[in-house]
CSV table of C-alpha atoms and ligand atoms in Angstrom, one decimal:
chain,number,residue,atom,x,y,z
A,12,MET,CA,88.3,-1.8,-31.0
A,13,LYS,CA,84.7,-0.3,-31.5
A,14,LYS,CA,84.4,3.4,-29.8
A,15,ALA,CA,81.6,4.1,-27.8
A,16,PHE,CA,80.6,7.5,-26.8
A,17,ILE,CA,77.9,8.1,-24.2
A,18,THR,CA,76.0,11.1,-23.1
A,19,GLY,CA,74.8,11.4,-19.7
A,20,ILE,CA,77.9,9.2,-18.7
A,21,ALA,CA,77.5,9.9,-14.9
A,22,GLY,CA,74.3,9.0,-14.9
A,23,PHE,CA,72.5,5.9,-13.7
A,24,VAL,CA,72.4,4.2,-16.6
A,25,GLY,CA,75.3,5.5,-18.3
A,26,GLN,CA,77.8,4.1,-15.6
A,27,HIS,CA,76.0,0.7,-16.0
A,28,LEU,CA,76.7,1.2,-19.8
A,29,ALA,CA,80.1,2.5,-19.5
A,30,ARG,CA,81.0,-0.8,-17.3
A,31,LEU,CA,79.3,-3.6,-20.0
A,32,LEU,CA,81.0,-1.4,-22.9
A,33,LEU,CA,84.5,-1.7,-21.3
A,34,ASP,CA,84.2,-5.2,-20.1
A,35,THR,CA,83.3,-6.2,-23.6
A,36,GLY,CA,86.1,-4.5,-25.1
A,37,HIS,CA,85.2,-1.0,-26.3
A,38,THR,CA,86.9,2.3,-26.2
A,39,VAL,CA,84.4,4.5,-24.1
A,40,SER,CA,84.2,8.4,-24.1
A,41,GLY,CA,81.2,10.2,-23.1
A,42,ILE,CA,80.0,13.6,-21.6
A,43,TYR,CA,79.1,14.6,-18.3
A,44,CYS,CA,77.3,17.6,-17.3
A,45,MET,CA,78.5,19.2,-13.7
A,46,ASP,CA,81.7,19.0,-12.0
A,47,SER,CA,79.6,17.6,-9.1
A,48,ASP,CA,78.8,14.3,-11.6
A,49,LEU,CA,82.2,13.3,-11.8
A,50,PRO,CA,82.6,11.7,-8.4
A,51,ALA,CA,79.6,9.7,-9.0
A,52,ILE,CA,81.9,7.7,-11.5
A,53,GLU,CA,83.6,5.1,-9.4
A,54,PRO,CA,87.2,5.6,-9.8
A,55,GLU,CA,87.9,2.0,-11.5
A,56,ILE,CA,85.7,2.8,-14.3
A,57,ARG,CA,86.7,6.6,-14.5
A,58,LYS,CA,90.4,5.9,-15.0
A,59,ASN,CA,89.4,4.1,-18.5
A,60,LEU,CA,87.1,6.5,-19.8
A,61,THR,CA,87.8,9.9,-22.0
A,62,LEU,CA,85.6,12.6,-20.4
A,63,TYR,CA,84.3,15.7,-21.8
A,64,GLN,CA,82.3,18.3,-19.6
A,65,CYS,CA,79.7,19.8,-21.7
A,66,ASP,CA,76.0,21.0,-21.4
A,67,ILE,CA,74.3,19.7,-24.3
A,68,THR,CA,72.0,22.4,-24.6
A,69,ASP,CA,75.3,24.6,-25.9
A,70,LYS,CA,75.5,24.1,-29.6
A,71,GLN,CA,78.8,25.2,-30.0
A,72,ALA,CA,80.3,23.3,-27.1
A,73,VAL,CA,78.8,20.1,-28.4
A,74,ALA,CA,80.1,20.8,-31.9
A,75,GLY,CA,83.4,21.4,-30.1
A,76,VAL,CA,83.3,17.9,-28.5
A,77,PHE,CA,82.7,16.1,-31.6
A,78,SER,CA,84.8,18.1,-34.1
A,79,ASN,CA,88.0,16.2,-33.0
A,80,ILE,CA,86.9,12.6,-32.2
A,81,ASN,CA,86.0,9.6,-34.1
A,82,VAL,CA,83.1,7.2,-32.7
A,83,ASP,CA,81.3,4.5,-34.0
A,84,VAL,CA,78.2,4.6,-31.8
A,85,VAL,CA,76.7,7.5,-29.9
A,86,TYR,CA,74.4,6.4,-27.0
A,87,HIS,CA,72.4,9.4,-26.1
A,88,LEU,CA,71.3,9.2,-22.7
A,89,ALA,CA,71.8,12.8,-21.3
A,90,ALA,CA,68.4,14.0,-20.4
A,91,VAL,CA,65.9,15.6,-17.6
A,92,SER,CA,65.0,12.1,-16.8
A,93,HIS,CA,62.4,12.5,-14.1
A,94,VAL,CA,58.8,13.0,-15.0
A,95,PRO,CA,57.5,15.2,-12.1
A,96,PHE,CA,60.8,17.1,-12.8
A,97,ALA,CA,60.0,17.7,-16.3
A,98,GLU,CA,56.1,18.7,-15.5
A,99,HIS,CA,57.3,21.5,-13.2
A,100,ASN,CA,60.1,22.6,-15.2
A,101,PRO,CA,59.0,22.3,-19.0
A,102,ALA,CA,61.3,24.8,-20.5
A,103,ARG,CA,64.3,22.9,-19.3
A,104,ALA,CA,62.8,19.6,-20.1
A,105,PHE,CA,62.6,20.8,-23.6
A,106,ASP,CA,65.9,22.4,-23.9
A,107,VAL,CA,67.9,19.4,-22.6
A,108,ASN,CA,65.9,16.4,-24.2
A,109,THR,CA,64.7,18.0,-27.4
A,110,MET,CA,67.0,20.9,-28.1
A,111,GLY,CA,69.9,19.1,-26.8
A,112,THR,CA,69.1,16.1,-28.8
A,113,TRP,CA,69.1,18.1,-31.9
A,114,ASN,CA,72.5,19.7,-31.1
A,115,LEU,CA,74.3,16.0,-30.9
A,116,LEU,CA,72.3,15.0,-34.1
A,117,ASP,CA,73.9,18.2,-35.6
A,118,ALA,CA,77.3,17.1,-34.6
A,119,VAL,CA,77.3,13.5,-35.0
A,120,LYS,CA,75.9,13.6,-38.6
A,121,ASP,CA,79.1,14.8,-40.0
A,122,ILE,CA,81.2,11.5,-38.5
A,123,PRO,CA,81.4,9.1,-41.1
A,124,HIS,CA,79.8,5.7,-40.4
A,125,SER,CA,78.6,6.6,-37.4
A,126,LYS,CA,75.5,5.4,-35.6
A,127,PHE,CA,73.2,7.5,-33.4
A,128,VAL,CA,71.3,5.5,-30.6
A,129,LEU,CA,68.7,7.7,-28.8
A,130,ILE,CA,67.6,6.7,-25.5
A,131,SER,CA,63.8,7.7,-25.5
A,132,SER,CA,61.0,6.3,-23.2
A,133,CYS,CA,57.9,4.4,-23.0
A,134,GLU,CA,56.0,7.5,-21.8
A,135,VAL,CA,55.5,8.7,-25.5
A,136,TYR,CA,52.9,6.1,-25.6
A,137,GLY,CA,51.1,7.9,-22.8
A,138,ARG,CA,47.8,7.2,-21.4
A,139,GLN,CA,45.9,5.3,-24.1
A,140,SER,CA,42.6,3.4,-23.7
A,141,CYS,CA,44.2,0.6,-25.0
A,142,GLY,CA,43.2,-1.9,-21.7
A,143,ARG,CA,45.8,-3.5,-20.4
A,144,ARG,CA,47.8,-5.4,-23.5
A,145,LEU,CA,51.4,-4.3,-24.2
A,146,PHE,CA,52.4,-1.7,-25.8
A,147,THR,CA,53.9,-2.3,-29.3
A,148,GLU,CA,56.1,0.0,-31.5
A,149,SER,CA,53.2,0.2,-33.8
A,150,ASP,CA,51.1,1.8,-31.2
A,151,PRO,CA,50.1,5.4,-31.8
A,152,VAL,CA,52.5,8.3,-30.0
A,153,LEU,CA,50.3,10.0,-27.5
A,154,PRO,CA,52.2,11.4,-24.8
A,155,SER,CA,50.2,12.7,-22.0
A,156,ASN,CA,53.0,14.7,-19.9
A,157,VAL,CA,55.7,17.2,-20.3
A,158,TYR,CA,58.5,14.6,-20.3
A,159,GLY,CA,56.7,12.4,-22.9
A,160,VAL,CA,56.3,15.1,-25.3
A,161,THR,CA,60.3,16.0,-25.0
A,162,LYS,CA,61.1,12.6,-26.0
A,163,ALA,CA,58.7,12.2,-28.4
A,164,SER,CA,60.0,15.4,-30.4
A,165,ALA,CA,63.5,14.1,-29.9
A,166,GLU,CA,62.5,11.0,-32.0
A,167,MET,CA,61.2,13.0,-34.4
A,168,LEU,CA,64.5,15.0,-35.0
A,169,CYS,CA,66.2,11.7,-35.0
A,170,ASN,CA,63.9,10.4,-38.0
A,171,SER,CA,64.3,13.5,-40.0
A,172,TYR,CA,68.2,13.4,-39.3
A,173,ALA,CA,68.0,9.5,-40.6
A,174,HIS,CA,65.9,10.9,-43.8
A,175,ARG,CA,67.8,14.2,-44.5
A,176,TYR,CA,71.4,13.0,-44.0
A,177,GLY,CA,71.5,9.1,-43.8
A,178,LEU,CA,72.5,9.2,-40.4
A,179,ARG,CA,71.7,5.9,-39.0
A,180,THR,CA,69.6,6.0,-36.1
A,181,ILE,CA,68.1,3.6,-33.3
A,182,ILE,CA,65.8,4.8,-31.2
A,183,PHE,CA,64.6,2.8,-27.8
A,184,ARG,CA,61.7,3.0,-25.8
A,185,PRO,CA,62.9,1.9,-22.3
A,186,PHE,CA,59.8,1.0,-19.7
A,187,ASN,CA,60.9,1.5,-16.2
A,188,HIS,CA,64.4,0.3,-15.1
A,189,ILE,CA,66.0,-0.1,-12.0
A,190,GLY,CA,69.5,-1.1,-10.4
A,191,ALA,CA,72.1,-0.2,-8.1
A,192,GLY,CA,72.8,3.7,-8.2
A,193,GLN,CA,69.6,4.8,-9.2
A,194,ALA,CA,68.5,8.2,-7.6
A,195,CYS,CA,65.8,8.0,-4.7
A,196,THR,CA,63.3,9.8,-6.6
A,197,PHE,CA,62.3,6.3,-8.5
A,198,VAL,CA,60.2,4.0,-6.5
A,199,ALA,CA,62.4,1.2,-6.0
A,200,SER,CA,65.8,3.1,-4.7
A,201,ASP,CA,63.0,5.1,-2.7
A,202,PHE,CA,61.6,1.8,-1.0
A,203,ALA,CA,65.1,0.2,-0.9
A,204,ARG,CA,66.6,3.1,1.0
A,205,GLN,CA,63.6,3.3,3.5
A,206,ILE,CA,64.2,-0.4,4.2
A,207,VAL,CA,67.9,-0.3,5.0
A,208,ARG,CA,67.1,2.8,7.3
A,209,ILE,CA,64.7,0.5,9.2
A,210,GLU,CA,66.7,-2.5,9.1
A,211,ARG,CA,69.4,-0.1,11.0
A,212,GLY,CA,67.1,1.1,13.4
A,213,ASP,CA,67.5,4.7,12.2
A,214,VAL,CA,63.5,4.8,11.9
A,215,ALA,CA,60.6,2.8,13.1
A,216,PRO,CA,59.6,-0.1,11.2
A,217,GLU,CA,56.8,1.8,8.9
A,218,ILE,CA,57.9,2.4,5.0
A,219,THR,CA,55.8,5.3,3.5
A,220,VAL,CA,54.6,4.7,-0.1
A,221,GLY,CA,52.5,6.7,-2.7
A,222,ASN,CA,50.0,4.7,-5.3
A,223,LEU,CA,50.3,1.1,-5.1
A,224,ASP,CA,48.1,0.4,-7.4
A,225,VAL,CA,49.6,1.7,-10.9
A,226,MET,CA,51.2,-1.0,-12.9
A,227,ARG,CA,54.9,-0.6,-14.3
A,228,ASP,CA,57.0,-2.8,-16.7
A,229,PHE,CA,60.1,-3.4,-14.5
A,230,SER,CA,63.6,-4.2,-16.1
A,231,ASP,CA,67.3,-4.8,-14.6
A,232,VAL,CA,69.3,-1.8,-15.8
A,233,ARG,CA,71.9,-4.6,-16.6
A,234,ASP,CA,69.6,-6.2,-19.3
A,235,VAL,CA,68.5,-2.8,-20.4
A,236,VAL,CA,71.9,-1.8,-21.0
A,237,SER,CA,73.0,-4.9,-22.9
A,238,ALA,CA,70.1,-4.4,-25.6
A,239,TYR,CA,71.3,-1.0,-26.4
A,240,ILE,CA,74.8,-2.7,-26.8
A,241,ILE,CA,73.6,-5.5,-28.9
A,242,ALA,CA,71.4,-3.4,-31.0
A,243,GLY,CA,74.1,-0.7,-31.5
A,244,GLU,CA,76.5,-3.4,-32.6
A,245,THR,CA,74.4,-5.6,-35.0
A,246,ILE,CA,71.4,-3.6,-36.5
A,247,SER,CA,72.9,-1.5,-39.4
A,248,ASP,CA,69.8,0.2,-40.5
A,249,ASN,CA,67.3,2.2,-38.6
A,250,GLY,CA,65.0,0.9,-35.9
A,251,LEU,CA,63.0,1.5,-33.2
A,252,PHE,CA,62.8,-0.8,-30.2
A,253,ASN,CA,60.7,-1.2,-27.1
A,254,VAL,CA,62.8,-2.5,-23.8
A,255,CYS,CA,61.0,-3.9,-21.2
A,256,SER,CA,60.2,-7.3,-19.3
A,257,GLY,CA,56.7,-7.8,-21.2
A,258,ASN,CA,55.4,-8.4,-17.6
A,259,PRO,CA,53.9,-5.5,-16.0
A,260,ILE,CA,53.1,-5.7,-12.2
A,261,THR,CA,51.6,-3.3,-9.5
A,262,ILE,CA,54.1,-1.0,-7.4
A,263,ARG,CA,52.3,-3.4,-4.6
A,264,THR,CA,53.8,-6.5,-6.1
A,265,LEU,CA,57.2,-4.6,-6.3
A,266,LEU,CA,56.9,-3.5,-2.8
A,267,ASP,CA,55.9,-6.9,-1.1
A,268,THR,CA,58.7,-8.7,-3.2
A,269,LEU,CA,61.1,-6.0,-1.6
A,270,LEU,CA,59.9,-6.6,2.1
A,271,SER,CA,59.9,-10.6,1.7
A,272,ILE,CA,63.7,-10.2,1.2
A,273,ALA,CA,64.2,-7.6,4.0
A,274,ASN,CA,65.5,-8.4,7.5
A,275,ALA,CA,63.1,-6.5,9.4
A,276,ASP,CA,59.0,-6.8,9.7
A,277,ILE,CA,57.7,-3.5,8.3
A,278,SER,CA,54.2,-2.0,7.9
A,279,ILE,CA,53.3,0.1,5.1
A,280,LYS,CA,52.0,3.7,5.4
A,281,VAL,CA,50.0,5.1,2.3
A,282,ASP,CA,50.6,8.6,1.7
A,283,THR,CA,48.5,10.3,-0.9
A,284,GLU,CA,50.6,13.4,-1.0
A,285,LYS,CA,53.3,11.0,-2.7
A,286,PHE,CA,50.7,10.3,-5.6
A,287,ARG,CA,51.4,11.7,-8.6
A,288,LYS,CA,49.2,14.4,-10.6
A,289,ASN,CA,48.9,13.5,-14.3
A,290,ASP,CA,50.6,9.9,-13.6
A,291,ASN,CA,49.8,7.1,-16.4
A,292,ASP,CA,48.3,4.2,-14.3
A,293,TYR,CA,49.8,1.4,-16.7
A,294,PHE,CA,52.7,0.7,-18.6
A,295,GLY,CA,53.6,-2.6,-19.7
A,296,GLY,CA,55.5,-3.1,-22.9
A,297,SER,CA,56.3,-5.9,-25.9
A,298,TYR,CA,60.0,-6.9,-26.6
A,299,LYS,CA,59.0,-9.4,-29.3
A,300,LYS,CA,60.4,-6.6,-32.1
A,301,LEU,CA,63.8,-6.5,-30.6
A,302,PHE,CA,63.7,-10.4,-29.3
A,303,ASP,CA,63.0,-11.5,-33.1
A,304,ARG,CA,65.5,-9.1,-34.8
A,305,THR,CA,68.4,-9.7,-32.0
A,306,GLY,CA,67.6,-12.4,-29.5
A,307,TRP,CA,67.7,-10.0,-27.0
A,308,LYS,CA,65.5,-11.0,-24.0
A,309,PRO,CA,65.7,-10.0,-20.4
A,310,VAL,CA,67.5,-12.7,-18.1
A,311,ILE,CA,67.8,-11.2,-14.6
A,312,PRO,CA,64.9,-11.8,-11.9
A,313,LEU,CA,63.1,-9.5,-10.0
A,314,GLU,CA,64.1,-10.8,-7.0
A,315,LYS,CA,67.9,-10.7,-8.0
A,316,THR,CA,67.7,-7.3,-8.7
A,317,LEU,CA,65.7,-5.9,-5.7
A,318,THR,CA,68.2,-8.0,-3.7
A,319,ASP,CA,71.2,-6.1,-5.3
A,320,ILE,CA,69.3,-2.7,-4.9
A,321,LEU,CA,68.7,-3.8,-1.4
A,322,ASN,CA,72.6,-4.9,-0.6
A,323,TYR,CA,74.1,-1.3,-2.8
A,324,TRP,CA,71.8,0.6,0.1
A,325,ARG,CA,73.4,-1.5,2.8
A,326,LYS,CA,76.7,-0.9,1.5
A,327,GLN,CA,75.9,3.1,1.5
A,328,SER,CA,77.6,4.1,5.1
A,329,TYR,CA,74.9,7.3,5.0
A,330,VAL,CA,71.5,7.0,4.0
A,331,LYS,CA,70.2,10.1,4.4
A,332,TYR,CA,66.4,10.8,3.5
B,8,LIG,O1,71.8,16.7,-14.4
B,8,LIG,P1,73.1,16.2,-14.0
B,8,LIG,O2,74.2,17.2,-13.8
B,8,LIG,O3,73.1,15.0,-12.8
B,8,LIG,O4,73.6,15.3,-15.3
B,8,LIG,C1,72.5,14.4,-16.1
B,8,LIG,C2,72.8,14.6,-17.7
B,8,LIG,N1,72.3,15.7,-18.1
B,8,LIG,C3,73.1,16.4,-19.1
B,8,LIG,N2,74.1,16.2,-19.6
B,8,LIG,C4,74.6,17.0,-20.5
B,8,LIG,N3,74.0,18.0,-20.5
B,8,LIG,C5,72.5,18.7,-20.0
B,8,LIG,N4,71.8,19.7,-20.5
B,8,LIG,C6,71.9,17.6,-19.1
B,8,LIG,N5,71.1,17.4,-18.4
B,8,LIG,C7,71.2,16.4,-17.9
B,8,LIG,O5,72.3,13.3,-18.1
B,8,LIG,C8,72.9,12.9,-15.4
B,8,LIG,O6,74.2,12.5,-15.4
B,8,LIG,C9,72.3,12.2,-16.9
B,8,LIG,C10,70.9,11.5,-16.9
B,8,LIG,O7,71.2,10.5,-16.0
B,8,LIG,P2,70.2,10.0,-15.0
B,8,LIG,O8,69.4,11.1,-14.5
B,8,LIG,O9,70.6,9.2,-13.8
B,8,LIG,O10,69.0,9.3,-15.9
B,8,LIG,P3,69.3,8.0,-16.1
B,8,LIG,O11,68.3,7.1,-15.5
B,8,LIG,O12,70.6,7.2,-16.3
B,8,LIG,O13,68.3,7.7,-17.4
B,8,LIG,C11,69.1,7.5,-18.8
B,8,LIG,C12,68.0,7.7,-20.1
B,8,LIG,C13,67.6,9.3,-20.0
B,8,LIG,O14,67.5,9.5,-21.3
B,8,LIG,C14,66.1,9.0,-19.5
B,8,LIG,O15,65.4,9.8,-20.0
B,8,LIG,C15,65.7,7.7,-20.1
B,8,LIG,O16,67.2,6.8,-19.9
B,8,LIG,O17,65.2,6.7,-19.6
């Protein structure tokens, strides 16, 4: 039985990853940050996990967690994951995303035969004048916001540990991924939650949106975590891979698709206050390298993903604003 370890296990992706790892016969342990994170993990999953409370910015605490355990693969998801939050809290973003990664690398490098899977981000590509072609892993790293810089520097640390200590590392650059359980600070959840409030008659049938013209490359989180596991299991040397759909769409298309499956007639109100400053207007990626190496490709259609997100919100008894 393979032993997997997840940092950020109580987060959106961490929970999906834990579920799939358990379903595929792994033992799973992981780090969560706050007491308030624990109830976020479904009891059915939680009872099968070994959990450690640890702030990854605390080097000694991280070393303590790994001093007595044996793991095959560490999936490092814990992060300040929200781009605007990182922009407004750069010191915290660097502390968690960069220094936290360093603390983990330092602890994991001494575990024999372990593999370190860093979840970076497409934001490392930044706002490049590449036209609207798909980013590949050989494109330059030119982050244009704080979050992208924190992830780029985490990647560099990862590479340096691979070279200096022979640590096996895989770096993923996921593009936007969406699914049930994602926070409402992310666009698909925000729209779905508003739609469900309208369906319930809680608010007027008008959805408030930001910039609908930016393009993003959306994948279902369940496809994304399956990529992490396939690569974590099968790739034995170091690697760097995009994870994406290869099919960037505008936020308008995402919204139109959601509205087409909603149970209400809804009008759209654009609120320019919701436009992000310093936002990249285009992200589209190629997953060819990962496909060539592992055979992975996304399989869940966008309509299915969005239906599942809507159904998730419909099941919540109280959809607060
Ligand atoms: O901040 P919390 O208490 O919600 O916990 C988050 C956790 N985390 C930490 N864990 C340990 N020590 C820290 N200093 C620390 N700071 C944050 O990481 C949360 O449970 C988790 C991240 O989960 P989400 O914010 O839901 O992100 P998501 O969407 O699961 O993204 C996973 C990865 C991240 O590396 C993103 O940057 C990347 O995928 O796109």
